[in-house]
Coordinates of C-alpha atoms (C1' of nucleotides) in Angstrom, one line a residue:
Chain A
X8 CA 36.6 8.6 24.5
X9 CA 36.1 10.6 21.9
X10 CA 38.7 13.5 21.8
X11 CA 41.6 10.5 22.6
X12 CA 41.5 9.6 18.6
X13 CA 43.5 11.3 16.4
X14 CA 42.5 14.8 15.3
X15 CA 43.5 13.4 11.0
X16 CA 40.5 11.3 12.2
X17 CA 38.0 13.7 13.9
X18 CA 38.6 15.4 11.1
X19 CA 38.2 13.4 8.3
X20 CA 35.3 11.5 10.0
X21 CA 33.2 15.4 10.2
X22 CA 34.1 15.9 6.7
X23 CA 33.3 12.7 5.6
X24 CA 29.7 13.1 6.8
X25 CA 29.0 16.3 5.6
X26 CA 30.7 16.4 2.1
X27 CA 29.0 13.0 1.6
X28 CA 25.7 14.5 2.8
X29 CA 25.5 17.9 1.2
X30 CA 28.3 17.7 -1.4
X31 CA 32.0 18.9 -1.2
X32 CA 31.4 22.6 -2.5
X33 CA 28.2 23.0 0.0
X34 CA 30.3 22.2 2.9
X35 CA 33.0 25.0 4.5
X36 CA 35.6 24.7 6.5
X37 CA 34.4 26.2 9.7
X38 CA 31.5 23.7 9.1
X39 CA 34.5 20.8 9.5
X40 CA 36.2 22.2 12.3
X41 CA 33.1 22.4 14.1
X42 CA 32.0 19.3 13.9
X43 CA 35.3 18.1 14.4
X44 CA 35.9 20.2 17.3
X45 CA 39.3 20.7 16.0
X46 CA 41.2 24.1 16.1
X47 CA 41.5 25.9 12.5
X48 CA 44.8 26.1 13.2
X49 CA 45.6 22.2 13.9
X50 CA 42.8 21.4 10.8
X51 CA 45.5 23.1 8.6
X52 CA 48.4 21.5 9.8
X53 CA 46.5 18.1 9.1
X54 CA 45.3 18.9 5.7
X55 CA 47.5 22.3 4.2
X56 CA 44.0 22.7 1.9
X57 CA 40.4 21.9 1.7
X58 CA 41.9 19.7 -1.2
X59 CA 43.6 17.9 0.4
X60 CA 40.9 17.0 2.9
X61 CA 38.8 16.5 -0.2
X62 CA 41.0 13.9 -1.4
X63 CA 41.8 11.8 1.8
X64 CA 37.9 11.5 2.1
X65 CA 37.9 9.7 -1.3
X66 CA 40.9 7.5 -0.3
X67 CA 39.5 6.6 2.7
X68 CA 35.6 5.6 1.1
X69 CA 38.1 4.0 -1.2
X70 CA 39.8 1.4 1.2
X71 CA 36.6 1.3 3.6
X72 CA 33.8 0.1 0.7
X73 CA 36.2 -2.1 -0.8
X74 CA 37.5 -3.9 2.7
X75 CA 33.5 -4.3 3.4
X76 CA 32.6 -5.2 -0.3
X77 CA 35.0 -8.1 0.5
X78 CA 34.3 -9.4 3.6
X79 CA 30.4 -9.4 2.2
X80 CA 31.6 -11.3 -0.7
X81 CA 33.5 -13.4 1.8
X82 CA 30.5 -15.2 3.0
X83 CA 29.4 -16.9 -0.2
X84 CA 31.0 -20.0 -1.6
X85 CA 31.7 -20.3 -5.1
X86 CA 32.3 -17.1 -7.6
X87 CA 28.9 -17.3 -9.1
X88 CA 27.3 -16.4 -5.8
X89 CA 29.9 -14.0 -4.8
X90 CA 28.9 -11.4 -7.8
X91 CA 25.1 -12.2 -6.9
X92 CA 25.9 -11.4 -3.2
X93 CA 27.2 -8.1 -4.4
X94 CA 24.1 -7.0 -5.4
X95 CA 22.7 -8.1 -2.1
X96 CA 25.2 -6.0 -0.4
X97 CA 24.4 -3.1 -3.0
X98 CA 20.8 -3.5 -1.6
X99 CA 21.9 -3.4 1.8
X100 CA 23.9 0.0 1.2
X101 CA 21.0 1.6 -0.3
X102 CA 18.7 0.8 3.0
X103 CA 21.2 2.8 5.1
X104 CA 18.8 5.9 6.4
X105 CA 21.3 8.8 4.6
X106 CA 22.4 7.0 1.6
X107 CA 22.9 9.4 -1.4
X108 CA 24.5 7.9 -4.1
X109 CA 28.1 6.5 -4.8
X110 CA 30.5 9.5 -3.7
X111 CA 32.6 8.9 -6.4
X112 CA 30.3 9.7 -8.7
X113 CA 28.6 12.8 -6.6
X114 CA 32.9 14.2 -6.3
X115 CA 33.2 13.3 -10.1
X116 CA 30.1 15.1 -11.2
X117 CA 31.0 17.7 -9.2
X118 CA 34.2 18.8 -9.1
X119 CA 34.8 16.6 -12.4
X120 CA 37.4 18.3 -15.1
X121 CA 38.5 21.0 -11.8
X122 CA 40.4 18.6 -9.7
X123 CA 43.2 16.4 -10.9
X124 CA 43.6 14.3 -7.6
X125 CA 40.0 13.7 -7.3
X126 CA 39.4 12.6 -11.2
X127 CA 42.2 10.1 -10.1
X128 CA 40.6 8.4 -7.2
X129 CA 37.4 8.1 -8.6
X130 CA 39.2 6.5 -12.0
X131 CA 41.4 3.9 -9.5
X132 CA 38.0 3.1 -7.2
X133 CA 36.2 2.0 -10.5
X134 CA 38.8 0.5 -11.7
X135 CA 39.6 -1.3 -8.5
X136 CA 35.8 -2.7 -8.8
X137 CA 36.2 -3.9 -12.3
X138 CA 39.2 -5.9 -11.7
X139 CA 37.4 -7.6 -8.7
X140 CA 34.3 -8.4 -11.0
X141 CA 36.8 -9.7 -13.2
X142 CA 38.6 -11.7 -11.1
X143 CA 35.3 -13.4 -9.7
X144 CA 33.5 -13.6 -13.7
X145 CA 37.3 -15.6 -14.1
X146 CA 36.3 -17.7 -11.7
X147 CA 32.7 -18.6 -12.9
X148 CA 34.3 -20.5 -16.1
X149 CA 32.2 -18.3 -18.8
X150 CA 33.2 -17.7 -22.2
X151 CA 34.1 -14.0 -22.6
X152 CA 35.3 -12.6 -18.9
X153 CA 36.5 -9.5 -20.4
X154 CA 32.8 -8.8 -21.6
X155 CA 30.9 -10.2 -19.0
X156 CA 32.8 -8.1 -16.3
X157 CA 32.1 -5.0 -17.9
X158 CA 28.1 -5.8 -18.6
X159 CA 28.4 -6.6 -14.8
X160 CA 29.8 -3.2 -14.1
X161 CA 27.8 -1.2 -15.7
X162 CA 25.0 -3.1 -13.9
X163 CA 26.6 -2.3 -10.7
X164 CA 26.7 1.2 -11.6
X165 CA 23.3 1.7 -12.9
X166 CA 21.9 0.1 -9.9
X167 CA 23.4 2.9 -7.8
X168 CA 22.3 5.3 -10.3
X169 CA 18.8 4.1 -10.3
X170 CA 18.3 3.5 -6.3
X171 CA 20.3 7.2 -6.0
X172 CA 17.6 8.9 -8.0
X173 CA 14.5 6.8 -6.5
X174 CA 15.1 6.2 -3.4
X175 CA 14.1 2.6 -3.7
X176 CA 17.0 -0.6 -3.0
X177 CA 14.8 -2.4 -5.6
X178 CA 17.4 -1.3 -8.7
X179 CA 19.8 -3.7 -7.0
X180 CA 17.5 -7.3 -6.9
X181 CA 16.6 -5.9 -10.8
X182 CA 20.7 -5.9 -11.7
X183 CA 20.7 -9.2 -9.8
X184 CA 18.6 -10.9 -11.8
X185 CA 20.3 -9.6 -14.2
X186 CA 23.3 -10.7 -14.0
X187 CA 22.1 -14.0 -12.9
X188 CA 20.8 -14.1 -16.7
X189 CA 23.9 -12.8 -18.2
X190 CA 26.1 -15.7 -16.0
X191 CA 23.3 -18.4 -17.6
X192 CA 23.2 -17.6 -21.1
X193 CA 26.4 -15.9 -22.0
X194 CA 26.7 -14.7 -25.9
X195 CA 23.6 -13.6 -27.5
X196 CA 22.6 -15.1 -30.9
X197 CA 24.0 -13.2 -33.6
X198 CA 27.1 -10.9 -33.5
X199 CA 29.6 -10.5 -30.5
X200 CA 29.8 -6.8 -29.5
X201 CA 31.2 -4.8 -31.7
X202 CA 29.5 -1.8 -33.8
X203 CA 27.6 -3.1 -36.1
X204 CA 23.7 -2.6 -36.3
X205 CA 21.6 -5.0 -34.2
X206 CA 19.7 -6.0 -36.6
X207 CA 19.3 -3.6 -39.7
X208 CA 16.2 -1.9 -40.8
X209 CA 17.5 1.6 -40.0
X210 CA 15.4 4.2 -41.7
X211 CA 16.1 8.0 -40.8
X212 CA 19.3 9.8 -40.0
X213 CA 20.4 10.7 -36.4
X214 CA 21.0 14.4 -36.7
X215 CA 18.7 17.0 -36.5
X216 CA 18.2 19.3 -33.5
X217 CA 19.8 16.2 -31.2
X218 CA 23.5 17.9 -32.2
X219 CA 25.0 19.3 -29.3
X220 CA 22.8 18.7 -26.2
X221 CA 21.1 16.0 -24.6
X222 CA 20.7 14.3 -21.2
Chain B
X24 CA 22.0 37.0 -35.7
X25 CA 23.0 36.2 -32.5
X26 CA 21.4 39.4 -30.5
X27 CA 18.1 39.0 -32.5
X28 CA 17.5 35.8 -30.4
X29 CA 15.2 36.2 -27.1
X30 CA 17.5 37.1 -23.5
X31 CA 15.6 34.4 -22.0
X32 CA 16.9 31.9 -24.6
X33 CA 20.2 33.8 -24.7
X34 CA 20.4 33.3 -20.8
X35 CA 19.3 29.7 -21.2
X36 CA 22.0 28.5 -23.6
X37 CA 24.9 30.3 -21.6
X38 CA 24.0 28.9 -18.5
X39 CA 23.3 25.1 -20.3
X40 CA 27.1 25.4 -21.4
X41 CA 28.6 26.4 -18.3
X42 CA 26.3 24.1 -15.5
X43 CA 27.3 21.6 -17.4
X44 CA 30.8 21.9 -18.7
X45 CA 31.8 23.0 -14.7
X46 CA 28.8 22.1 -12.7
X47 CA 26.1 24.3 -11.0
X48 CA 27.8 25.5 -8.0
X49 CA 30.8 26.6 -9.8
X50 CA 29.2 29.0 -12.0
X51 CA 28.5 32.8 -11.2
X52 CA 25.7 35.0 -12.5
X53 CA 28.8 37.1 -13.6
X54 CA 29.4 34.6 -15.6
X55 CA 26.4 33.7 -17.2
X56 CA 25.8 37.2 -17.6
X57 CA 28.9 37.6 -19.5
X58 CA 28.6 34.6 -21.6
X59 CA 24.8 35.6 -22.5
X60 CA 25.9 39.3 -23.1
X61 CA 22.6 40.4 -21.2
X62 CA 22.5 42.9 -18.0
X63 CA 21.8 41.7 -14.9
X64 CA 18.6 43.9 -14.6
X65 CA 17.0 41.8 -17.7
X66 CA 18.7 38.7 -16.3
X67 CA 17.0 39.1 -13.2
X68 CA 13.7 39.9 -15.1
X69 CA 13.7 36.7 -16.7
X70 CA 14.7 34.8 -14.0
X71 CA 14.5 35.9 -10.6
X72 CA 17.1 33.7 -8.9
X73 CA 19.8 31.5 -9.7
X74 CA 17.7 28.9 -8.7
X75 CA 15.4 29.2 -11.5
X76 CA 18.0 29.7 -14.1
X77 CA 19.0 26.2 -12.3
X78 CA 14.9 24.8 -12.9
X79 CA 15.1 25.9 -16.6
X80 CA 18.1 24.2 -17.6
X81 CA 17.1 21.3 -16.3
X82 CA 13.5 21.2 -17.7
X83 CA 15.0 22.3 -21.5
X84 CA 17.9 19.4 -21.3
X85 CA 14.7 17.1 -20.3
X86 CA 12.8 18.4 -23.5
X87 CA 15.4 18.3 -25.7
X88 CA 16.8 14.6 -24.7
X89 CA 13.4 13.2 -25.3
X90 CA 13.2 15.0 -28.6
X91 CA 16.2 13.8 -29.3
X92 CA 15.8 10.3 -28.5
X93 CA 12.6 9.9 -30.2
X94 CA 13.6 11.1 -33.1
X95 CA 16.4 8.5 -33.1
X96 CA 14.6 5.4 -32.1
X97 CA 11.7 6.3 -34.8
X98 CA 14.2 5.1 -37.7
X99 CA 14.1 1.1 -36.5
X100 CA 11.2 -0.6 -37.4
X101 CA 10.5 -2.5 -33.8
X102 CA 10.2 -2.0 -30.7
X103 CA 13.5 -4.5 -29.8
X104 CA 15.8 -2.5 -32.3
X105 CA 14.6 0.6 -30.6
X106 CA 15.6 -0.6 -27.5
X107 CA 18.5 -1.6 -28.8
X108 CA 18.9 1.6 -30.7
X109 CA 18.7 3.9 -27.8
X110 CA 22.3 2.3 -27.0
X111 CA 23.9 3.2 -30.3
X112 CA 22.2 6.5 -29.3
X113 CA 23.8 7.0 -25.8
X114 CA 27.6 5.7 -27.8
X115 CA 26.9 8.7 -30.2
X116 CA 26.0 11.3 -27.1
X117 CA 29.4 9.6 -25.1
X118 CA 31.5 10.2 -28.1
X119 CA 30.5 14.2 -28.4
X120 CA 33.4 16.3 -27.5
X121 CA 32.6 17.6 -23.6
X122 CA 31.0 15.2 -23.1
X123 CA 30.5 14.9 -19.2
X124 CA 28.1 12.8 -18.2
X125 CA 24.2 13.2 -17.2
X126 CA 23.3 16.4 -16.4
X127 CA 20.7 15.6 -14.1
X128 CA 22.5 12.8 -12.1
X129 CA 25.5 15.6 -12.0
X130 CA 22.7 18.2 -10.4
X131 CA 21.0 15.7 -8.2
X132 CA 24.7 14.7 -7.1
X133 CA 25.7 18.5 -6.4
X134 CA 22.4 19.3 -4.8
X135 CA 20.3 16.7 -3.9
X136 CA 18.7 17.5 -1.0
X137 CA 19.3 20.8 -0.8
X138 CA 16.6 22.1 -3.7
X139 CA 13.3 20.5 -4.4
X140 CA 12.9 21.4 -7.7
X141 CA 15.6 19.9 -8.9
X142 CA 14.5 16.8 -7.4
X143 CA 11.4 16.9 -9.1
X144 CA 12.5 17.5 -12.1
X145 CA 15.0 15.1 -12.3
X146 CA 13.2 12.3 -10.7
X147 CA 10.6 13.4 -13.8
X148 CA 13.2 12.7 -16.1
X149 CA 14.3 9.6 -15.0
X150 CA 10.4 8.2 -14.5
X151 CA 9.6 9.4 -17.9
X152 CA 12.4 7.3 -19.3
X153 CA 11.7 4.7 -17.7
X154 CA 7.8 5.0 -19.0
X155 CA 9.2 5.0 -22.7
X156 CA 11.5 2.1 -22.3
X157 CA 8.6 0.3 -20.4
X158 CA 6.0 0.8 -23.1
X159 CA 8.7 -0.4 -25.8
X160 CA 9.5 -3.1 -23.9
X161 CA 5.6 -4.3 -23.7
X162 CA 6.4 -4.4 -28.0
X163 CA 8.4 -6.8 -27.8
X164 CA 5.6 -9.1 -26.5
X165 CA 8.4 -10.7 -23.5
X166 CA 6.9 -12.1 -20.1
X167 CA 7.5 -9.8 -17.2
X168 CA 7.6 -6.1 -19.2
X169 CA 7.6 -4.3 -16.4
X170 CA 10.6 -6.6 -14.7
X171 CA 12.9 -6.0 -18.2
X172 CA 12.5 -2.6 -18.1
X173 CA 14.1 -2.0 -14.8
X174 CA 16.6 -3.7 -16.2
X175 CA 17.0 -2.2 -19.2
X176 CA 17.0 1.4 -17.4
X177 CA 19.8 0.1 -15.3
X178 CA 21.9 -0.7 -18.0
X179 CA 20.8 2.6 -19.3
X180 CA 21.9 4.7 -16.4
X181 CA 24.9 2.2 -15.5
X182 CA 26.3 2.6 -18.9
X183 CA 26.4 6.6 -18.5
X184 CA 28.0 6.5 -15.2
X185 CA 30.6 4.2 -16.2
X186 CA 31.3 6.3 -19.8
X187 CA 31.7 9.1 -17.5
X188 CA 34.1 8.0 -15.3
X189 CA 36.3 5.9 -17.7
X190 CA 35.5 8.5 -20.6
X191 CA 35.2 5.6 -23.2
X192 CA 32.2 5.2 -25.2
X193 CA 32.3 1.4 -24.7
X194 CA 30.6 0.8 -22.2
X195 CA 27.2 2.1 -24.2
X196 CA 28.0 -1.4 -27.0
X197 CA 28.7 -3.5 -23.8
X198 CA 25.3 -2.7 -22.5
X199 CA 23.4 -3.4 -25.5
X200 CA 24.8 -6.4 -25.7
X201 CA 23.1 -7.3 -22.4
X202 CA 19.6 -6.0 -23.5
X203 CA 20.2 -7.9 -26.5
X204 CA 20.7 -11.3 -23.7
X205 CA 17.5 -10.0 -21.3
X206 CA 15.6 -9.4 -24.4
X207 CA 16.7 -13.3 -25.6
X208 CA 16.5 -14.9 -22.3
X209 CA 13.7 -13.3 -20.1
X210 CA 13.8 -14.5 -16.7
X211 CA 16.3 -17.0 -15.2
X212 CA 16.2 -20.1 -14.2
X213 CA 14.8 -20.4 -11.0
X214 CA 12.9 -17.5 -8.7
X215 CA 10.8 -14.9 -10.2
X216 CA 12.5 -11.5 -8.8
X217 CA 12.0 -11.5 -5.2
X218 CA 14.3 -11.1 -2.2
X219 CA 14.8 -14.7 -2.5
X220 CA 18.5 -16.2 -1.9
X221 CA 20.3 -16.7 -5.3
X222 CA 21.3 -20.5 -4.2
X223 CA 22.1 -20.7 -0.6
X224 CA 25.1 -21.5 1.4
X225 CA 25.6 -18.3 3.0
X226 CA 28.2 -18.2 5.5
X227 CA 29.2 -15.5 7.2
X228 CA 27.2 -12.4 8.6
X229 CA 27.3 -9.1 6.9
X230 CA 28.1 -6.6 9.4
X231 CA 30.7 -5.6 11.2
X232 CA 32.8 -2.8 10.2
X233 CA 31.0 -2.7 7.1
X234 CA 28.4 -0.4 9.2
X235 CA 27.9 2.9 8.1
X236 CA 30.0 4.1 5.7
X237 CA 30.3 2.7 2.0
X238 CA 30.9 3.5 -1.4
Chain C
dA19 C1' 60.3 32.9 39.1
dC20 C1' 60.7 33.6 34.5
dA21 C1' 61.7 33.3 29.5
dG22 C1' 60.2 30.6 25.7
dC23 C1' 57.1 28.1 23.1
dG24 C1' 53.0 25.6 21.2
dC25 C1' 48.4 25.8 21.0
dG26 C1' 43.3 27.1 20.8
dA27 C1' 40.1 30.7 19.8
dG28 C1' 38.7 33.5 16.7
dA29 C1' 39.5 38.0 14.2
dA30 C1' 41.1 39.4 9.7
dC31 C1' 41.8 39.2 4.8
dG32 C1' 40.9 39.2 0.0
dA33 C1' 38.0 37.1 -3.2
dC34 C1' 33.7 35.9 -4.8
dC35 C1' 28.8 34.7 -4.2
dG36 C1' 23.7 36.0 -5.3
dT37 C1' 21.1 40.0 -5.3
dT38 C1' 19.8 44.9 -5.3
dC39 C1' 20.5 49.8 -6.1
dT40 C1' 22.3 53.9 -8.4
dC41 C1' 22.6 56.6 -12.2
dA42 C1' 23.2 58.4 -16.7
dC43 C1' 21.3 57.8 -21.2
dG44 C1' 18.0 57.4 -25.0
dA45 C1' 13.6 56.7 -27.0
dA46 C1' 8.5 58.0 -26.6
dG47 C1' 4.6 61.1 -25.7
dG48 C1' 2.5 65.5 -25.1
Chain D
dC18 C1' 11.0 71.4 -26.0
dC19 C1' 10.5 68.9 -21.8
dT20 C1' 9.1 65.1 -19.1
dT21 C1' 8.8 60.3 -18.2
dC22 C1' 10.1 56.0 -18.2
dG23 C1' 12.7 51.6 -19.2
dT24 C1' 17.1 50.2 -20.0
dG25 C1' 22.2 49.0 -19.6
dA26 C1' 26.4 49.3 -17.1
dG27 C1' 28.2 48.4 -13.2
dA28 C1' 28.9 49.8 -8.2
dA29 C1' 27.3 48.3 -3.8
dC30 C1' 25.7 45.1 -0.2
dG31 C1' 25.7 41.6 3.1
dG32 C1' 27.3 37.1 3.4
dT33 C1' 30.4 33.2 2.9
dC34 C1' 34.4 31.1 1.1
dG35 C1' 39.4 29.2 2.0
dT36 C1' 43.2 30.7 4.2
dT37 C1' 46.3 33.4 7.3
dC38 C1' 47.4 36.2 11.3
dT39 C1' 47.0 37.8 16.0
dC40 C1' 46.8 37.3 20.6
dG41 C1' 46.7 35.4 25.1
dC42 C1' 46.9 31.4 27.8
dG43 C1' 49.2 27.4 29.9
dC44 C1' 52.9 24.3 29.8
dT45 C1' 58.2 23.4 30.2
dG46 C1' 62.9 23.7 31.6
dT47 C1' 66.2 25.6 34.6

DNA sequence: ACAGCGCGAGAACGACCGTTCTCACGAAGG
DNA sequence: CCTTCGTGAGAACGGTCGTTCTCGCGCTGT
């Protein structure tokens, strides 16, 4: 019962855990077609390059985390607790034993500016995200969606960030709560978000030795 | 003036250009070798692996970001328009030219498990900017210092991530707008910050196919 | 029975990896 | 002067990469 599925499959399901594990470059071919028990020959007629493979992984972490993001989402009522249950589910992902981060981001930071195709799936699977935490903020009746979507996303982002690098699910209750203030008290005080100074008082100049290279 | 510096340095500054511009993996020692104009016998002297080369980078982007950052946030006058300010800061590093996001979430991404010292120093990194944010938050004189901070390095991280991926500087503003809320609005209405429910009426369950495989 | 064909197993290929070794050269010391 | 030693340039090494090629086996049709 497990050589009936479809070798695409075997396939993609070995690469899929080893590039997500130890990274795309990290990971070789042979290393693939053995865990896939596949034949080199049939692994090329699948996928004509390690590319191509590559970028079907993506596509497919793509459809999979968005189908389970929704049914998740699916279990809460209104739209309010929807984007809190996200970060429930967020918390939930980053118990899984093996979880290393968003494999978007590991692809993007690691193939980044080389690849073309992946660039582009990582760019539609954030984008895909934002227009569902759009959709929902929409829903919640606030004042400035637009704005509130994106603080949410970054949030969402940051969590993953933050739980990649410790270890620890607790990033995601911290964006939760966060975002549970953001959906209370909307607009800060003053000004509405675009460049101007928070609040004055700057003293010194920003150059110096901090030209070129940072984080 | 440009052979009178030290190899190490020399060495240093190629490889900081190219593991970041490509990433870690896809640069040679032929390459950093050429780009340092240094022979691989003094190379090798200086560092005896790639690995090091790898640990050195890593530790001088740590330096210089901190540097870099303190020296920013010292011209606001208190400790919320430094918080604030480290924002306006990360919008200024998003909008250099190659830019490419954090080098140390790129490295942790690329190799994670695969090299320990990496994972020191980058979980180093991240804890020692989470100690500075922490201590400026306990400035501001807010309830829960310790709770806002998490928060605040969230939006931190979070707002990277998403200007690397999108390549737009925004989303730095759009997260200092919500620091600007947290630091208005400390802690929501209800719960403190447990694992607590958000409001109730869950529905549904959250597995099925939703098992193993994520984002 | 036999020609033909598709397939799996894995060798082969050229390129590149990180690292080490060779070797000629040039300055320093007696 | 000659010796010695550290150096730079780069060849060499073993290994791995992604990809292609070879070969022999087992099926198929008549």
């Amino acid at each position: 019962m497990d050589s009936e599925v479809e070798p695409d499959t075997r396939v993609l399901d070995a690469a899929d855990a080893l590039f997500y594990a130890h990274g795309v470059q990290a990971v070789g071919i042979d290393r693939i077609r053995d865990a896939a028990g596949v034949s080199l020959k049939r692994l090329y007629r699948c996928f004509p390059s390690k590319g191509d493979i590559v970028e079907a992984y993506l596509r497919r972490r793509d459809e999979i985390s968005r189908a389970a993001l929704e049914e998740h989402i699916a279990g809460y009522a209104t739209p309010r607790e929807q984007l809190l249950g996200m970060f429930e589910w967020l918390r939930a992902w980053f118990l899984q034993p093996g979880f290393r981060g968003c494999a978007f981001n590991n692809a993007f930071g690691e193939l980044g500016a080389g690849s073309e195709a992946v660039t582009e799936v990582v760019r539609g699977h954030k984008a895909a995200l934002r227009a569902r935490i759009l959709s929902l903020v929409e829903g919640t009746g606030v004042a400035d969606p637009e704005r509130l979507a994106a603080q949410i996303v970054v949030l969402f982002d940051g969590a993953i960030t933050v739980a990649t690098v410790t270890g620890s699910p607790d990033a995601a209750l911290q964006a939760r709560d966060a975002v549970a203030v953001l959906l209370e008290h909307g607009a800060p005080a003053g000004e509405s978000g675009g460049t101007g100074e928070p609040g004055g008082s700057r003293t010194s100049g920003t150059s110096g030795t901090s030209g070129s290279r940072d984080d």
